[in-house]
Amino acid sequence: MNPNLESQLNEELEELKNNDLERTVDDLRFISSTKATDKEGKEFLVFGTNNYLGLTHHGDVIKAAQEASIYGTGSTGSRLTTGASFEARELENNISEFKNVESTLIFNTGYMTNLGVIYALTKENDIIFSDQLNHASIIDGTRISKAKVKVYKHKDTEDLERLIQIELEESTKNNEEKNNNSNFFIVSDGVFSMDGDIAPLPELVEIADKYNCTLIIDEAHATGVIGKNGKGTVEYYKDKTGIDLTDSVDLQIGTLSKALASEGGFVCGKQVYIDYLINKSRPFIFSTALSPATIASANAALNLLKENSEEYLNNLNENTRLMRKLLCDAGLNIVDGETPIIPIIIGPADLANKISKELEKEGILVSSIRPPSVPKDMSRLRLTVIATHTKDEIEYTAQKIIEIWNILNKN
């Protein structure tokens, strides 16, 4: 028993509560892709999920999970022991074909994918250049690595190049050369989770090529969301420029838990990277594999995306444009963008909490995002629109957000 630790923890929790930064877990049961109920049976419209295509409740996805369940409710071991299900291999091959890469490896979560990839590939003499607003999983991956970490200003490729040049000049000053045993890595989200903006991939590729850097892009919020067929950041820029950057991105990291309506993560790219991770990535080696049902549902969702990408992406984009227009026309402080992540900047954490609670009373769930997820005085409502929201649901939600904002902001 350690009363000192308990006292310290209670003090920190009390401080979080006093600053409107306390987090709690509220149980929900989804009854459709856009609606959920609480324990009392109250029904809510949900505008805070990452279920971008709304496929969690699609009949084909549910059927695939049910059919795969006959092979057991769990995988019973890691992929390297007894957990190497046929479903996992099928999904990996499907992702590779979808992303037009050589190979794919599935992890238990997108979070563990970033940790497992960054920690395994980087060594003590390496340097990681990481975007300032990268996801926590990237940040934590760089922290547990033995590599030196340099953080560049958000999407500022001039600052990135400046930092790389400083490191090269430092090596020259110390009469050293960047040799084959010392590697530079550039790591960036494709779509950033809090602001919903898109990484400047062509510039990142140019810099990576110029300085022989390994380029890793996290596609968690990009796969199934941007690009003509939902293939992510590479396709998004190919649509705009006509230039295919697939081979210029060494590794794409993704998740099965957002647009692909299941659970888990993946990394895809050249075969040599995947073979190395199978042998060296501890989160892959020592984790029990995902269940056949979980993997089968992700594969079914991916097949639906491939077969119906135009329909899903059109619905998602139309819904996104409608919500953004309604909120912008009302004068709310919306972060500019084109993705379905729509941050409404509120400012103080207590006001963001109040608005979220008032929306909850109206039967609408929208996430209140506060520090440390975002900077101080940049608390926000993180609104996410999905392809299966109806026009009525979007208009009703926008109306309530505007009404509550106008009331609370005046007070």
One Martini backbone bead per residue (centre of mass of N, CA, C, O) as a GRO file, in nm:
protein
  411
    1MET     BB    1   0.097   0.036   0.022
    2ASN     BB    2   0.050   0.389  -0.115
    3PRO     BB    3  -0.047   0.687   0.010
    4ASN     BB    4   0.115   0.893  -0.158
    5LEU     BB    5   0.014   0.815  -0.436
    6GLU     BB    6  -0.289   0.848  -0.383
    7SER     BB    7  -0.269   1.149  -0.318
    8GLN     BB    8  -0.152   1.243  -0.588
    9LEU     BB    9  -0.380   1.140  -0.766
   10ASN     BB   10  -0.610   1.303  -0.634
   11GLU     BB   11  -0.491   1.581  -0.695
   12GLU     BB   12  -0.484   1.556  -1.005
   13LEU     BB   13  -0.786   1.498  -1.043
   14GLU     BB   14  -0.885   1.763  -0.913
   15GLU     BB   15  -0.745   1.950  -1.114
   16LEU     BB   16  -0.892   1.853  -1.364
   17LYS     BB   17  -1.176   1.923  -1.264
   18ASN     BB   18  -1.124   2.235  -1.213
   19ASN     BB   19  -1.029   2.256  -1.543
   20ASP     BB   20  -1.214   2.081  -1.734
   21LEU     BB   21  -1.022   1.785  -1.784
   22GLU     BB   22  -1.197   1.561  -1.725
   23ARG     BB   23  -1.235   1.208  -1.775
   24THR     BB   24  -1.497   0.996  -1.905
   25VAL     BB   25  -1.705   0.703  -1.915
   26ASP     BB   26  -1.960   0.648  -2.164
   27ASP     BB   27  -2.207   0.445  -2.226
   28LEU     BB   28  -2.272   0.267  -2.540
   29ARG     BB   29  -2.525   0.180  -2.799
   30PHE     BB   30  -2.536   0.088  -3.118
   31ILE     BB   31  -2.820   0.094  -3.363
   32SER     BB   32  -2.645   0.256  -3.566
   33SER     BB   33  -2.430   0.456  -3.743
   34THR     BB   34  -2.588   0.734  -3.598
   35LYS     BB   35  -2.700   0.568  -3.342
   36ALA     BB   36  -2.758   0.582  -2.978
   37THR     BB   37  -2.757   0.436  -2.646
   38ASP     BB   38  -2.811   0.437  -2.322
   39LYS     BB   39  -2.887   0.288  -2.021
   40GLU     BB   40  -3.182   0.442  -2.032
   41GLY     BB   41  -3.253   0.464  -2.360
   42LYS     BB   42  -3.138   0.704  -2.480
   43GLU     BB   43  -3.133   0.883  -2.779
   44PHE     BB   44  -2.866   0.943  -3.025
   45LEU     BB   45  -2.691   1.160  -3.209
   46VAL     BB   46  -2.384   1.098  -3.391
   47PHE     BB   47  -2.082   1.339  -3.413
   48GLY     BB   48  -1.796   1.146  -3.306
   49THR     BB   49  -1.705   0.953  -3.519
   50ASN     BB   50  -1.493   0.723  -3.742
   51ASN     BB   51  -1.746   0.616  -3.929
   52TYR     BB   52  -1.729   0.741  -4.230
   53LEU     BB   53  -1.914   0.510  -4.400
   54GLY     BB   54  -2.116   0.342  -4.210
   55LEU     BB   55  -2.028   0.007  -4.192
   56THR     BB   56  -2.098  -0.128  -3.910
   57HIS     BB   57  -2.423  -0.187  -4.022
   58HIS     BB   58  -2.367  -0.359  -4.250
   59GLY     BB   59  -2.470  -0.658  -4.362
   60ASP     BB   60  -2.198  -0.769  -4.481
   61VAL     BB   61  -2.025  -0.720  -4.227
   62ILE     BB   62  -2.189  -0.885  -4.025
   63LYS     BB   63  -2.186  -1.152  -4.181
   64ALA     BB   64  -1.879  -1.194  -4.183
   65ALA     BB   65  -1.852  -1.216  -3.876
   66GLN     BB   66  -2.044  -1.453  -3.831
   67GLU     BB   67  -1.902  -1.661  -4.017
   68ALA     BB   68  -1.616  -1.643  -3.869
   69SER     BB   69  -1.712  -1.742  -3.575
   70ILE     BB   70  -1.686  -2.057  -3.629
   71TYR     BB   71  -1.356  -2.021  -3.563
   72GLY     BB   72  -1.393  -1.839  -3.323
   73THR     BB   73  -1.355  -1.574  -3.080
   74GLY     BB   74  -1.045  -1.638  -3.103
   75SER     BB   75  -0.700  -1.684  -3.192
   76THR     BB   76  -0.499  -1.788  -2.931
   77GLY     BB   77  -0.263  -1.610  -3.075
   78SER     BB   78  -0.012  -1.537  -3.242
   79ARG     BB   79   0.096  -1.528  -3.567
   80LEU     BB   80   0.363  -1.708  -3.478
   81THR     BB   81   0.171  -1.938  -3.381
   82THR     BB   82  -0.189  -1.968  -3.380
   83GLY     BB   83  -0.298  -1.672  -3.531
   84ALA     BB   84  -0.292  -1.760  -3.854
   85SER     BB   85  -0.529  -1.663  -4.034
   86PHE     BB   86  -0.681  -1.652  -4.334
   87GLU     BB   87  -0.810  -1.369  -4.302
   88ALA     BB   88  -0.550  -1.206  -4.267
   89ARG     BB   89  -0.421  -1.264  -4.541
   90GLU     BB   90  -0.655  -1.159  -4.713
   91LEU     BB   91  -0.646  -0.868  -4.611
   92GLU     BB   92  -0.355  -0.798  -4.681
   93ASN     BB   93  -0.387  -0.843  -4.986
   94ASN     BB   94  -0.615  -0.634  -5.022
   95ILE     BB   95  -0.459  -0.384  -4.930
   96SER     BB   96  -0.228  -0.402  -5.133
   97GLU     BB   97  -0.408  -0.369  -5.380
   98PHE     BB   98  -0.541  -0.098  -5.298
   99LYS     BB   99  -0.244   0.051  -5.250
  100ASN     BB  100  -0.020  -0.053  -5.444
  101VAL     BB  101   0.156  -0.279  -5.287
  102GLU     BB  102   0.350  -0.543  -5.176
  103SER     BB  103   0.277  -0.515  -4.852
  104THR     BB  104   0.115  -0.641  -4.540
  105LEU     BB  105   0.049  -0.558  -4.183
  106ILE     BB  106  -0.111  -0.664  -3.895
  107PHE     BB  107  -0.251  -0.508  -3.615
  108ASN     BB  108  -0.437  -0.442  -3.327
  109THR     BB  109  -0.365  -0.131  -3.369
  110GLY     BB  110  -0.290   0.178  -3.470
  111TYR     BB  111  -0.116   0.254  -3.230
  112MET     BB  112   0.071  -0.006  -3.240
  113THR     BB  113   0.178   0.043  -3.520
  114ASN     BB  114   0.348   0.294  -3.464
  115LEU     BB  115   0.518   0.173  -3.243
  116GLY     BB  116   0.620  -0.083  -3.403
  117VAL     BB  117   0.757   0.070  -3.639
  118ILE     BB  118   0.939   0.289  -3.509
  119TYR     BB  119   1.091   0.109  -3.303
  120ALA     BB  120   1.205  -0.102  -3.513
  121LEU     BB  121   1.351   0.096  -3.736
  122THR     BB  122   1.490   0.256  -3.515
  123LYS     BB  123   1.798   0.404  -3.406
  124GLU     BB  124   2.038   0.569  -3.229
  125ASN     BB  125   2.156   0.726  -3.504
  126ASP     BB  126   1.889   0.835  -3.561
  127ILE     BB  127   1.640   1.057  -3.727
  128ILE     BB  128   1.337   1.221  -3.636
  129PHE     BB  129   1.080   1.382  -3.831
  130SER     BB  130   0.809   1.558  -3.670
  131ASP     BB  131   0.508   1.662  -3.660
  132GLN     BB  132   0.354   1.867  -3.433
  133LEU     BB  133   0.045   1.720  -3.504
  134ASN     BB  134   0.078   1.447  -3.435
  135HIS     BB  135  -0.010   1.168  -3.322
  136ALA     BB  136   0.033   1.009  -3.023
  137SER     BB  137   0.151   0.745  -3.148
  138ILE     BB  138   0.391   0.884  -3.278
  139ILE     BB  139   0.510   1.022  -3.035
  140ASP     BB  140   0.550   0.758  -2.870
  141GLY     BB  141   0.728   0.615  -3.076
  142THR     BB  142   0.961   0.824  -3.057
  143ARG     BB  143   1.012   0.804  -2.747
  144ILE     BB  144   1.089   0.484  -2.742
  145SER     BB  145   1.303   0.543  -2.907
  146LYS     BB  146   1.660   0.591  -2.980
  147ALA     BB  147   1.612   0.830  -3.132
  148LYS     BB  148   1.629   1.130  -3.265
  149VAL     BB  149   1.411   1.421  -3.212
  150LYS     BB  150   1.240   1.632  -3.455
  151VAL     BB  151   1.026   1.914  -3.451
  152TYR     BB  152   0.807   2.040  -3.683
  153LYS     BB  153   0.621   2.254  -3.811
  154HIS     BB  154   0.315   2.261  -3.919
  155LYS     BB  155   0.351   2.190  -4.252
  156ASP     BB  156   0.662   2.296  -4.250
  157THR     BB  157   0.898   2.245  -4.493
  158GLU     BB  158   1.111   2.455  -4.423
  159ASP     BB  159   1.161   2.358  -4.134
  160LEU     BB  160   1.238   2.074  -4.205
  161GLU     BB  161   1.486   2.143  -4.381
  162ARG     BB  162   1.636   2.301  -4.165
  163LEU     BB  163   1.674   2.061  -3.967
  164ILE     BB  164   1.830   1.880  -4.157
  165GLN     BB  165   2.067   2.076  -4.211
  166ILE     BB  166   2.164   2.093  -3.921
  167GLU     BB  167   2.241   1.795  -3.895
  168LEU     BB  168   2.448   1.797  -4.128
  169GLU     BB  169   2.628   2.023  -4.013
  170GLU     BB  170   2.696   1.880  -3.748
  171SER     BB  171   2.847   1.646  -3.878
  172THR     BB  172   3.063   1.818  -4.018
  173LYS     BB  173   3.177   1.956  -3.761
  174ASN     BB  174   3.242   1.648  -3.644
  175ASN     BB  175   3.363   1.481  -3.880
  176GLU     BB  176   3.102   1.364  -4.013
  177GLU     BB  177   2.894   1.118  -4.168
  178LYS     BB  178   2.621   1.021  -4.337
  179ASN     BB  179   2.556   0.699  -4.303
  180ASN     BB  180   2.416   0.382  -4.344
  181ASN     BB  181   2.373   0.373  -4.012
  182SER     BB  182   2.225   0.654  -4.068
  183ASN     BB  183   1.884   0.763  -4.034
  184PHE     BB  184   1.618   0.929  -4.192
  185PHE     BB  185   1.294   1.043  -4.069
  186ILE     BB  186   0.961   1.093  -4.194
  187VAL     BB  187   0.668   1.192  -3.998
  188SER     BB  188   0.310   1.176  -4.096
  189ASP     BB  189   0.020   1.271  -4.128
  190GLY     BB  190  -0.229   1.287  -4.361
  191VAL     BB  191  -0.465   1.323  -4.157
  192PHE     BB  192  -0.553   1.534  -3.910
  193SER     BB  193  -0.737   1.469  -3.621
  194MET     BB  194  -0.810   1.773  -3.516
  195ASP     BB  195  -0.824   1.954  -3.804
  196GLY     BB  196  -0.839   1.788  -4.093
  197ASP     BB  197  -0.582   1.818  -4.237
  198ILE     BB  198  -0.340   1.806  -4.507
  199ALA     BB  199  -0.064   1.688  -4.612
  200PRO     BB  200   0.239   1.786  -4.793
  201LEU     BB  201   0.340   1.542  -4.980
  202PRO     BB  202   0.513   1.646  -5.220
  203GLU     BB  203   0.720   1.793  -5.032
  204LEU     BB  204   0.803   1.547  -4.865
  205VAL     BB  205   0.913   1.385  -5.101
  206GLU     BB  206   1.128   1.584  -5.195
  207ILE     BB  207   1.289   1.580  -4.929
  208ALA     BB  208   1.336   1.277  -4.903
  209ASP     BB  209   1.496   1.254  -5.169
  210LYS     BB  210   1.720   1.470  -5.116
  211TYR     BB  211   1.795   1.322  -4.806
  212ASN     BB  212   1.740   1.018  -4.770
  213CYS     BB  213   1.445   0.955  -4.660
  214THR     BB  214   1.214   0.807  -4.462
  215LEU     BB  215   0.863   0.769  -4.545
  216ILE     BB  216   0.588   0.824  -4.312
  217ILE     BB  217   0.230   0.757  -4.337
  218ASP     BB  218  -0.068   0.837  -4.169
  219GLU     BB  219  -0.400   0.690  -4.273
  220ALA     BB  220  -0.639   0.681  -4.070
  221HIS     BB  221  -0.802   0.961  -4.193
  222ALA     BB  222  -0.779   0.871  -4.520
  223THR     BB  223  -0.887   0.602  -4.541
  224GLY     BB  224  -1.198   0.633  -4.699
  225VAL     BB  225  -1.188   0.972  -4.744
  226ILE     BB  226  -0.962   1.021  -4.957
  227GLY     BB  227  -0.994   1.024  -5.269
  228LYS     BB  228  -1.168   0.895  -5.522
  229ASN     BB  229  -1.137   0.579  -5.374
  230GLY     BB  230  -1.014   0.603  -5.073
  231LYS     BB  231  -0.677   0.570  -5.065
  232GLY     BB  232  -0.580   0.863  -4.994
  233THR     BB  233  -0.317   1.078  -5.011
  234VAL     BB  234  -0.196   0.981  -5.275
  235GLU     BB  235  -0.461   1.004  -5.441
  236TYR     BB  236  -0.527   1.298  -5.388
  237TYR     BB  237  -0.267   1.403  -5.546
  238LYS     BB  238  -0.319   1.259  -5.810
  239ASP     BB  239  -0.583   1.408  -5.876
  240LYS     BB  240  -0.437   1.698  -5.881
  241THR     BB  241  -0.145   1.621  -6.052
  242GLY     BB  242  -0.093   1.315  -6.182
  243ILE     BB  243   0.095   1.207  -5.950
  244ASP     BB  244   0.254   0.914  -5.841
  245LEU     BB  245   0.357   0.849  -5.486
  246THR     BB  246   0.375   0.558  -5.385
  247ASP     BB  247   0.695   0.493  -5.412
  248SER     BB  248   0.771   0.749  -5.213
  249VAL     BB  249   0.629   0.584  -4.996
  250ASP     BB  250   0.739   0.359  -4.774
  251LEU     BB  251   0.500   0.400  -4.551
  252GLN     BB  252   0.171   0.290  -4.461
  253ILE     BB  253  -0.054   0.383  -4.211
  254GLY     BB  254  -0.335   0.214  -4.049
  255THR     BB  255  -0.690   0.144  -4.009
  256LEU     BB  256  -0.987  -0.060  -3.911
  257SER     BB  257  -1.164   0.159  -3.710
  258LYS     BB  258  -1.299   0.333  -3.930
  259ALA     BB  259  -1.384   0.300  -4.243
  260LEU     BB  260  -1.348  -0.032  -4.180
  261ALA     BB  261  -1.544  -0.113  -3.928
  262SER     BB  262  -1.338  -0.208  -3.695
  263GLU     BB  263  -1.027  -0.359  -3.591
  264GLY     BB  264  -0.713  -0.216  -3.609
  265GLY     BB  265  -0.401  -0.242  -3.798
  266PHE     BB  266  -0.163  -0.109  -4.052
  267VAL     BB  267   0.110  -0.192  -4.278
  268CYS     BB  268   0.248  -0.055  -4.593
  269GLY     BB  269   0.477  -0.188  -4.855
  270LYS     BB  270   0.764  -0.303  -4.875
  271GLN     BB  271   0.871  -0.618  -4.817
  272VAL     BB  272   1.122  -0.562  -4.638
  273TYR     BB  273   0.967  -0.419  -4.411
  274ILE     BB  274   0.770  -0.647  -4.337
  275ASP     BB  275   0.977  -0.867  -4.274
  276TYR     BB  276   1.114  -0.710  -4.046
  277LEU     BB  277   0.865  -0.671  -3.860
  278ILE     BB  278   0.806  -0.972  -3.810
  279ASN     BB  279   1.100  -0.998  -3.657
  280LYS     BB  280   1.104  -0.697  -3.472
  281SER     BB  281   0.808  -0.636  -3.380
  282ARG     BB  282   0.678  -0.655  -3.070
  283PRO     BB  283   0.368  -0.594  -3.104
  284PHE     BB  284   0.346  -0.832  -3.305
  285ILE     BB  285   0.484  -1.079  -3.171
  286PHE     BB  286   0.330  -1.036  -2.858
  287SER     BB  287   0.044  -1.044  -2.992
  288THR     BB  288  -0.265  -1.117  -3.014
  289ALA     BB  289  -0.458  -1.191  -3.250
  290LEU     BB  290  -0.705  -1.129  -3.430
  291SER     BB  291  -1.006  -1.213  -3.498
  292PRO     BB  292  -1.177  -1.343  -3.756
  293ALA     BB  293  -1.423  -1.147  -3.734
  294THR     BB  294  -1.269  -0.879  -3.739
  295ILE     BB  295  -1.126  -0.923  -4.014
  296ALA     BB  296  -1.373  -0.988  -4.193
  297SER     BB  297  -1.514  -0.712  -4.157
  298ALA     BB  298  -1.289  -0.541  -4.285
  299ASN     BB  299  -1.293  -0.684  -4.561
  300ALA     BB  300  -1.586  -0.618  -4.631
  301ALA     BB  301  -1.551  -0.309  -4.621
  302LEU     BB  302  -1.335  -0.292  -4.841
  303ASN     BB  303  -1.510  -0.412  -5.067
  304LEU     BB  304  -1.725  -0.193  -5.059
  305LEU     BB  305  -1.539   0.039  -5.130
  306LYS     BB  306  -1.438  -0.072  -5.405
  307GLU     BB  307  -1.738  -0.102  -5.531
  308ASN     BB  308  -1.855   0.202  -5.385
  309SER     BB  309  -1.684   0.470  -5.384
  310GLU     BB  310  -1.855   0.688  -5.518
  311GLU     BB  311  -2.095   0.681  -5.326
  312TYR     BB  312  -1.952   0.721  -5.052
  313LEU     BB  313  -1.785   0.979  -5.122
  314ASN     BB  314  -2.022   1.156  -5.205
  315ASN     BB  315  -2.175   1.148  -4.938
  316LEU     BB  316  -1.948   1.252  -4.761
  317ASN     BB  317  -1.897   1.524  -4.911
  318GLU     BB  318  -2.182   1.640  -4.899
  319ASN     BB  319  -2.207   1.639  -4.590
  320THR     BB  320  -1.962   1.814  -4.533
  321ARG     BB  321  -2.047   2.069  -4.692
  322LEU     BB  322  -2.310   2.122  -4.542
  323MET     BB  323  -2.202   2.157  -4.254
  324ARG     BB  324  -1.995   2.378  -4.310
  325LYS     BB  325  -2.193   2.588  -4.424
  326LEU     BB  326  -2.386   2.620  -4.183
  327LEU     BB  327  -2.164   2.710  -3.978
  328CYS     BB  328  -2.032   2.942  -4.138
  329ASP     BB  329  -2.292   3.115  -4.189
  330ALA     BB  330  -2.314   3.154  -3.858
  331GLY     BB  331  -2.000   3.228  -3.757
  332LEU     BB  332  -1.830   3.002  -3.693
  333ASN     BB  333  -1.519   2.859  -3.582
  334ILE     BB  334  -1.384   2.712  -3.858
  335VAL     BB  335  -1.181   2.489  -3.977
  336ASP     BB  336  -1.035   2.474  -4.256
  337GLY     BB  337  -1.170   2.245  -4.514
  338GLU     BB  338  -1.260   1.888  -4.654
  339THR     BB  339  -1.308   1.716  -4.423
  340PRO     BB  340  -1.509   1.541  -4.175
  341ILE     BB  341  -1.334   1.713  -3.994
  342ILE     BB  342  -1.496   1.953  -3.763
  343PRO     BB  343  -1.369   2.223  -3.611
  344ILE     BB  344  -1.491   2.400  -3.322
  345ILE     BB  345  -1.381   2.686  -3.196
  346ILE     BB  346  -1.398   2.797  -2.853
  347GLY     BB  347  -1.148   2.766  -2.620
  348PRO     BB  348  -1.260   2.717  -2.349
  349ALA     BB  349  -1.314   2.429  -2.174
  350ASP     BB  350  -1.584   2.497  -2.027
  351LEU     BB  351  -1.744   2.577  -2.285
  352ALA     BB  352  -1.715   2.315  -2.439
  353ASN     BB  353  -1.859   2.146  -2.225
  354LYS     BB  354  -2.131   2.293  -2.220
  355ILE     BB  355  -2.211   2.246  -2.513
  356SER     BB  356  -2.199   1.938  -2.504
  357LYS     BB  357  -2.418   1.908  -2.279
  358GLU     BB  358  -2.648   2.052  -2.432
  359LEU     BB  359  -2.651   1.857  -2.671
  360GLU     BB  360  -2.720   1.608  -2.507
  361LYS     BB  361  -3.004   1.709  -2.423
  362GLU     BB  362  -3.078   1.707  -2.749
  363GLY     BB  363  -2.950   1.427  -2.865
  364ILE     BB  364  -2.629   1.507  -2.898
  365LEU     BB  365  -2.306   1.383  -3.002
  366VAL     BB  366  -2.012   1.575  -2.910
  367SER     BB  367  -1.687   1.632  -2.894
  368SER     BB  368  -1.474   1.741  -2.631
  369ILE     BB  369  -1.171   1.915  -2.686
  370ARG     BB  370  -0.882   1.907  -2.479
  371PRO     BB  371  -0.642   1.936  -2.288
  372PRO     BB  372  -0.368   1.783  -2.447
  373SER     BB  373  -0.487   1.752  -2.743
  374VAL     BB  374  -0.484   2.064  -2.719
  375PRO     BB  375  -0.431   2.370  -2.686
  376LYS     BB  376  -0.454   2.625  -2.504
  377ASP     BB  377  -0.749   2.786  -2.593
  378MET     BB  378  -0.837   2.527  -2.817
  379SER     BB  379  -1.098   2.434  -2.763
  380ARG     BB  380  -1.341   2.184  -2.891
  381LEU     BB  381  -1.549   2.076  -3.139
  382ARG     BB  382  -1.552   1.742  -3.274
  383LEU     BB  383  -1.676   1.706  -3.581
  384THR     BB  384  -1.833   1.418  -3.742
  385VAL     BB  385  -1.894   1.312  -4.062
  386ILE     BB  386  -2.103   1.081  -4.241
  387ALA     BB  387  -2.240   0.906  -4.505
  388THR     BB  388  -2.522   0.825  -4.327
  389HIS     BB  389  -2.610   1.091  -4.293
  390THR     BB  390  -2.867   1.297  -4.294
  391LYS     BB  391  -2.992   1.596  -4.374
  392ASP     BB  392  -3.165   1.625  -4.118
  393GLU     BB  393  -2.938   1.563  -3.913
  394ILE     BB  394  -2.756   1.797  -3.995
  395GLU     BB  395  -2.952   2.037  -3.963
  396TYR     BB  396  -3.025   1.988  -3.667
  397THR     BB  397  -2.740   2.004  -3.549
  398ALA     BB  398  -2.662   2.283  -3.650
  399GLN     BB  399  -2.891   2.435  -3.511
  400LYS     BB  400  -2.812   2.360  -3.216
  401ILE     BB  401  -2.528   2.470  -3.213
  402ILE     BB  402  -2.603   2.763  -3.278
  403GLU     BB  403  -2.797   2.816  -3.044
  404ILE     BB  404  -2.602   2.747  -2.808
  405TRP     BB  405  -2.377   2.940  -2.882
  406ASN     BB  406  -2.541   3.206  -2.867
  407ILE     BB  407  -2.615   3.180  -2.568
  408LEU     BB  408  -2.332   3.120  -2.426
  409ASN     BB  409  -2.163   3.354  -2.556
  410LYS     BB  410  -2.330   3.590  -2.421
  411ASN     BB  411  -2.262   3.483  -2.118
   0.00000   0.00000   0.00000
